[in-house]
Amino acid sequence: MIGSARAVIVGGGIVGTSVAYHLTKLGWRDVVLLEQGSLSGGTTWHAAGLVGQLRSSSNLTRLIRYSVDLYGRLEAETGQSTGWKQCGSVSVARTTERMIQLRRNASVANAYGIEAHVISREEAGRRYPLMRTDDLVGAVWIPGDGKANPADVTQALARGARAGGALLREGVKVTGVRIERGAVAGVETSAGPIATSILVNCAGMWARELGRMSGVTVPLHACEHMYIVTQPIAGVSSDLPVLRDPDGHVYVKEEVGGLLMGGFDPWAKPWGTDRIPDGFSFQTLKEDWEKFEILMTNAVQRLPALESAEVRTFLNGPESFTPDNYFILGEAPEVRRYYVGAGFCSGGIAAAGGAGRALAEWIVDDRPPMDLWQADIRRFAPFHADPRFLRERVSEIVGVHYNIAFPNRELTSGRGVRRSPLHERLRARRAAFGAKMGWERANWFAPEGVEPETVYSFGRQNWFPYAAAEHRAAREAVAVFDQTSFAKLLVQGADAEAVLQRLCANDVGVPAGHIVYTGMLNEQGGYESDLTVTRLAADAYLVVTGSAQGTRDLDWIRRHLPGGAQVTVTDVTDAWAVLGVMGPRSRELLGRVSGADLGNAAFPFGGSREIPIGPATVRASRITYVGELGWELYVPVAEAPGVYDVLWERGGDLGLRDAGYYAMDSLRCEKAYRAWGREVTTEDTPWEAGLGFAVRLDKAIPFIGREALLSRRGQPLAKRLLTFVLEDPAALPWGDEPILRDGRVVGAVTSAAFGHTLGRAVAMGYVREPAGVDERYIETGAFALDVGGERVPARASLAAPYDPRGLRIKS
Ligand SMILES: Cc1cc2nc3c(=O)[nH]c(=O)nc-3n(C[C@H](O)[C@H](O)[C@H](O)COP(=O)(O)OP(=O)(O)OC[C@H]3O[C@@H](n4cnc5c(N)ncnc54)[C@H](O)[C@@H]3O)c2cc1C
């Protein structure tokens, strides 16, 4: 019997053992890991063991680079081999589009510090002599990638954790979690209760069910994942690199002189929707050669030797996948000190070292060690854990691994979860929809005769001219955007102002009817959120934030409510539709439909008040994300269709147009309006982001992060957000491109779009220089963006690319 522990980890796979290992490395001794079966007996034991380093963000890549470093040195520390071998990897392209992606990946890899080389098909053939290459366009070679033995890594981590003082118990099942006052208080197990204030759910594909017991949303679902292993093949040695042929959906690695070949077929088979069978340990699923056929056919095309090879093993094992193909890390918003590390989407072996360390640091410091938003558990809402939604979604997600990562690529499954009241109207007006946080949102509008379907490519996509027209309507006439998906929180009560003053960097102590643009910062001065706060009354505020941030911001506000404060926070997202009426003729249009005085004196920028539109009373807020005169109308959901109709009845002759999110992105990038999660993250301060104007250091109630900002005020900025206008009007960056100064990589693009007013692409991104990024640094350097391997000169600036008072560039 174990009476109590400082932390209890559930699950003895590679992730749970990594968390235990790293907690002990951070000095925690009283750590207990419980495994219902035997260590590694869940999914870990049958993983293929590929470790590819490049991920979609620099911080996720950093996690895997750390795994590589750790797996290489664990044997020396613990005496247990990990099977780590740095054999490198070759990824091949069968098509030009795939090659564009590989080139982009290689540029990004190099910017992240991973050596990557674009190589010819001939050189790919030399590196992988068994491979057929005459049908290839080219390849990328990453020498630092490798492979490991998953069960051995798990044992090595377990040994290291034990040596550090952790207690690892096999054959003990966690059957419940005791929660007191919203926080973890203990666990119930098959071997009796354990008191603990910290629970770490690393239960792999069981994690959703374990979370559900405590009201914690862990959206993951298992899918069948298959590979074969052959008998030895002539010419195969352990030095052979890992091979990925994503157009053929397959990966291949050497295994005891033979080949292990598996892959990600376009639509996978979900498994275990209702529950995972009892006692599922060191078990596999039924062979399914029919499902495997697509992989086999493609693999034989690439490696003809496979055709006659004898198959030693067919392995079909379940692995958990999440709705967006990123893993799940962090403290659950529903229960304090309830942590999750699960849903590794077939990358758990590669990620476990870094993810385990990050989670251990998160637990010890009570905050994430770096910006891990892509993997953060707070990116989900409860609907994500609906088994039907998950079942449908994960089937598609598996294939996404090897899809070409075209910009704007939308998923097709699990759609239509949340719909604006304008949905049917926008559909009738030929909207092409995308999905964000379950919301269907209009990305662009197709004219008659054009299908409202995005045709993907890395160049100008089919919607380019239509989004350009929407953009022009917002700059030159008037456009209506459906922004209903904004997350909206009502903060009410006698202490509402005091609470928000503490949370917000700007001064929200304004009279009713005023809007304040502000950040909510962490103790380090980084952005937890970037939002607007509208004072509705002495004791009421409307907080409006990004569509994807609702869960996170609600969590941040709730966890910072002082005990006994007279304040309530209510999520009113679904109660209000939002219509953005934007453009120089918006005043005329809204004047016509409301009869209200919307002149500058009566309704200045930053004002918010109720006005009548038809039979509805709507809240009009004079604010903009597109950089033009405009109002956001907050309309009760039931009345939104009527208000939209009235706008159209009266606005046709003013040049009114429906506009979508692609036009908005272009408009906001030209004006350098920041987006949370891109230009402003938990690692960026207002000084670095150029948002010092929205900070009030001298407020009576000091805000969270103030001390950090004060300590850095006036210091040279070693990192700073710049804007870029590309000189070549044909160049099209999409985001993440390396930024070069005098030929040296100094940063990466956070957002990019084609600026239709400027006639060329615009971008934003952080640039780093230890001595400080200032005007002189900007003026004396020659900047360029690496767009898919091409260096495109760009004009860098601290100011917005588009300034109506300044010079307009036209191509
Ligand atoms: C065929 C296949 C090939 C793969 N290839 C690769 C690869 O090449 N590279 C890569 O990076 N990844 C790969 N993966 C993915 C990788 O295996 C997983 O991401 C990883 O093993 C997940 O580890 P885990 O610790 O989260 O889960 P698991 O290993 O499943 O561990 C979870 C543990 O929790 C225990 N548990 C659950 N509930 C309870 C409870 N209530 N009480 C106590 N214990 C409990 C389970 O028994 C289990 O042992 C592959 C997966 C498959 C299926």
PDB file of C-alpha atoms and ligand atoms in Angstrom, residues 10-16 34-38 41-44 46-50 172-174 202-206 210 225-227 251 315 317-319 341 344 346-350, ligand 1:
ATOM      1  CA  VAL A  10      -0.978   6.907 -14.573  1.00  0.00           C
ATOM      2  CA  GLY A  11       0.551   4.824 -17.358  1.00  0.00           C
ATOM      3  CA  GLY A  12       3.871   3.071 -17.790  1.00  0.00           C
ATOM      4  CA  GLY A  13       4.374   3.670 -21.499  1.00  0.00           C
ATOM      5  CA  ILE A  14       7.219   5.693 -22.892  1.00  0.00           C
ATOM      6  CA  VAL A  15       5.468   8.966 -21.986  1.00  0.00           C
ATOM      7  CA  GLY A  16       4.627   8.141 -18.364  1.00  0.00           C
ATOM      8  CA  LEU A  34       1.084   3.139 -11.726  1.00  0.00           C
ATOM      9  CA  GLU A  35       0.761   0.767 -14.660  1.00  0.00           C
ATOM     10  CA  GLN A  36      -2.239  -1.545 -14.934  1.00  0.00           C
ATOM     11  CA  GLY A  37      -0.288  -4.144 -16.931  1.00  0.00           C
ATOM     12  CA  SER A  38       3.459  -4.140 -17.522  1.00  0.00           C
ATOM     13  CA  GLY A  41       2.637  -3.084 -22.729  1.00  0.00           C
ATOM     14  CA  GLY A  42       0.123  -0.520 -24.085  1.00  0.00           C
ATOM     15  CA  THR A  43       1.049   0.981 -27.435  1.00  0.00           C
ATOM     16  CA  THR A  44       4.731   1.581 -26.869  1.00  0.00           C
ATOM     17  CA  HIS A  46       5.081  -2.365 -30.875  1.00  0.00           C
ATOM     18  CA  ALA A  47       6.022   1.058 -32.226  1.00  0.00           C
ATOM     19  CA  ALA A  48       8.267   1.145 -35.255  1.00  0.00           C
ATOM     20  CA  GLY A  49      10.720   3.459 -33.503  1.00  0.00           C
ATOM     21  CA  LEU A  50      11.274   6.126 -36.149  1.00  0.00           C
ATOM     22  CA  VAL A 172      -1.996  -1.525 -10.417  1.00  0.00           C
ATOM     23  CA  LYS A 173      -4.967   0.082 -12.108  1.00  0.00           C
ATOM     24  CA  VAL A 174      -6.218   3.576 -11.343  1.00  0.00           C
ATOM     25  CA  CYS A 202      -0.304   9.376 -19.396  1.00  0.00           C
ATOM     26  CA  ALA A 203      -2.734   6.558 -20.064  1.00  0.00           C
ATOM     27  CA  GLY A 204      -2.312   6.444 -23.842  1.00  0.00           C
ATOM     28  CA  MET A 205      -5.502   5.383 -25.612  1.00  0.00           C
ATOM     29  CA  TRP A 206      -7.163   4.929 -22.212  1.00  0.00           C
ATOM     30  CA  LEU A 210      -9.749   8.169 -17.492  1.00  0.00           C
ATOM     31  CA  HIS A 225      -1.875   1.203 -37.402  1.00  0.00           C
ATOM     32  CA  MET A 226      -0.072  -1.518 -39.347  1.00  0.00           C
ATOM     33  CA  TYR A 227       3.338  -2.536 -40.529  1.00  0.00           C
ATOM     34  CA  TYR A 251       7.764   4.644 -44.315  1.00  0.00           C
ATOM     35  CA  LEU A 315       1.705  -6.111 -36.906  1.00  0.00           C
ATOM     36  CA  GLY A 317      -1.566  -2.170 -33.202  1.00  0.00           C
ATOM     37  CA  PRO A 318      -3.816   0.598 -31.907  1.00  0.00           C
ATOM     38  CA  GLU A 319      -2.453   4.123 -31.467  1.00  0.00           C
ATOM     39  CA  GLY A 341       0.383  13.793 -21.643  1.00  0.00           C
ATOM     40  CA  PHE A 344       0.751  11.206 -29.555  1.00  0.00           C
ATOM     41  CA  SER A 346       2.061   8.006 -33.961  1.00  0.00           C
ATOM     42  CA  GLY A 347       4.894  10.245 -32.849  1.00  0.00           C
ATOM     43  CA  GLY A 348       5.130   9.263 -29.199  1.00  0.00           C
ATOM     44  CA  ILE A 349       8.520   7.615 -29.442  1.00  0.00           C
ATOM     45  CA  ALA A 350      10.035  10.663 -31.082  1.00  0.00           C
TER      46      ALA A 350
HETATM   47  C1  LIG B   1       2.207   0.258 -35.270  1.00  0.00           C
HETATM   48  C2  LIG B   1       2.723   1.494 -34.607  1.00  0.00           C
HETATM   49  C3  LIG B   1       3.902   2.068 -35.037  1.00  0.00           C
HETATM   50  C4  LIG B   1       4.392   3.221 -34.430  1.00  0.00           C
HETATM   51  N1  LIG B   1       5.565   3.775 -34.856  1.00  0.00           N
HETATM   52  C5  LIG B   1       6.054   4.876 -34.266  1.00  0.00           C
HETATM   53  C6  LIG B   1       7.284   5.422 -34.674  1.00  0.00           C
HETATM   54  O1  LIG B   1       7.928   4.920 -35.565  1.00  0.00           O
HETATM   55  N2  LIG B   1       7.730   6.557 -34.069  1.00  0.00           N
HETATM   56  C7  LIG B   1       7.027   7.161 -33.080  1.00  0.00           C
HETATM   57  O2  LIG B   1       7.464   8.196 -32.583  1.00  0.00           O
HETATM   58  N3  LIG B   1       5.847   6.636 -32.643  1.00  0.00           N
HETATM   59  C8  LIG B   1       5.350   5.523 -33.211  1.00  0.00           C
HETATM   60  N4  LIG B   1       4.165   4.985 -32.792  1.00  0.00           N
HETATM   61  C9  LIG B   1       3.420   5.680 -31.751  1.00  0.00           C
HETATM   62  C10 LIG B   1       3.913   5.350 -30.352  1.00  0.00           C
HETATM   63  O3  LIG B   1       3.953   3.972 -30.185  1.00  0.00           O
HETATM   64  C11 LIG B   1       2.992   5.975 -29.319  1.00  0.00           C
HETATM   65  O4  LIG B   1       2.773   7.345 -29.608  1.00  0.00           O
HETATM   66  C12 LIG B   1       3.548   5.871 -27.927  1.00  0.00           C
HETATM   67  O5  LIG B   1       3.919   4.556 -27.648  1.00  0.00           O
HETATM   68  C13 LIG B   1       2.539   6.346 -26.903  1.00  0.00           C
HETATM   69  O6  LIG B   1       3.064   6.134 -25.642  1.00  0.00           O
HETATM   70  P1  LIG B   1       2.173   6.345 -24.350  1.00  0.00           P
HETATM   71  O7  LIG B   1       3.064   6.211 -23.194  1.00  0.00           O
HETATM   72  O8  LIG B   1       1.415   7.616 -24.514  1.00  0.00           O
HETATM   73  O9  LIG B   1       1.070   5.209 -24.422  1.00  0.00           O
HETATM   74  P2  LIG B   1       1.114   3.666 -24.004  1.00  0.00           P
HETATM   75  O10 LIG B   1       2.384   3.025 -24.402  1.00  0.00           O
HETATM   76  O11 LIG B   1      -0.124   3.024 -24.495  1.00  0.00           O
HETATM   77  O12 LIG B   1       1.107   3.731 -22.441  1.00  0.00           O
HETATM   78  C14 LIG B   1      -0.066   4.005 -21.701  1.00  0.00           C
HETATM   79  C15 LIG B   1      -0.111   3.049 -20.530  1.00  0.00           C
HETATM   80  O13 LIG B   1      -1.118   3.440 -19.619  1.00  0.00           O
HETATM   81  C16 LIG B   1      -1.585   2.286 -18.993  1.00  0.00           C
HETATM   82  N5  LIG B   1      -2.891   2.590 -18.377  1.00  0.00           N
HETATM   83  C17 LIG B   1      -4.001   3.000 -19.016  1.00  0.00           C
HETATM   84  N6  LIG B   1      -5.000   3.205 -18.138  1.00  0.00           N
HETATM   85  C18 LIG B   1      -4.499   2.916 -16.924  1.00  0.00           C
HETATM   86  C19 LIG B   1      -5.053   2.948 -15.622  1.00  0.00           C
HETATM   87  N7  LIG B   1      -6.329   3.303 -15.404  1.00  0.00           N
HETATM   88  N8  LIG B   1      -4.263   2.585 -14.578  1.00  0.00           N
HETATM   89  C20 LIG B   1      -2.971   2.226 -14.783  1.00  0.00           C
HETATM   90  N9  LIG B   1      -2.408   2.178 -16.005  1.00  0.00           N
HETATM   91  C21 LIG B   1      -3.161   2.518 -17.056  1.00  0.00           C
HETATM   92  C22 LIG B   1      -1.672   1.280 -20.121  1.00  0.00           C
HETATM   93  O14 LIG B   1      -1.692  -0.037 -19.679  1.00  0.00           O
HETATM   94  C23 LIG B   1      -0.450   1.630 -20.948  1.00  0.00           C
HETATM   95  O15 LIG B   1       0.644   0.787 -20.664  1.00  0.00           O
HETATM   96  C24 LIG B   1       3.653   3.829 -33.381  1.00  0.00           C
HETATM   97  C25 LIG B   1       2.456   3.243 -32.955  1.00  0.00           C
HETATM   98  C26 LIG B   1       1.994   2.092 -33.551  1.00  0.00           C
HETATM   99  C27 LIG B   1       0.719   1.482 -33.076  1.00  0.00           C
END
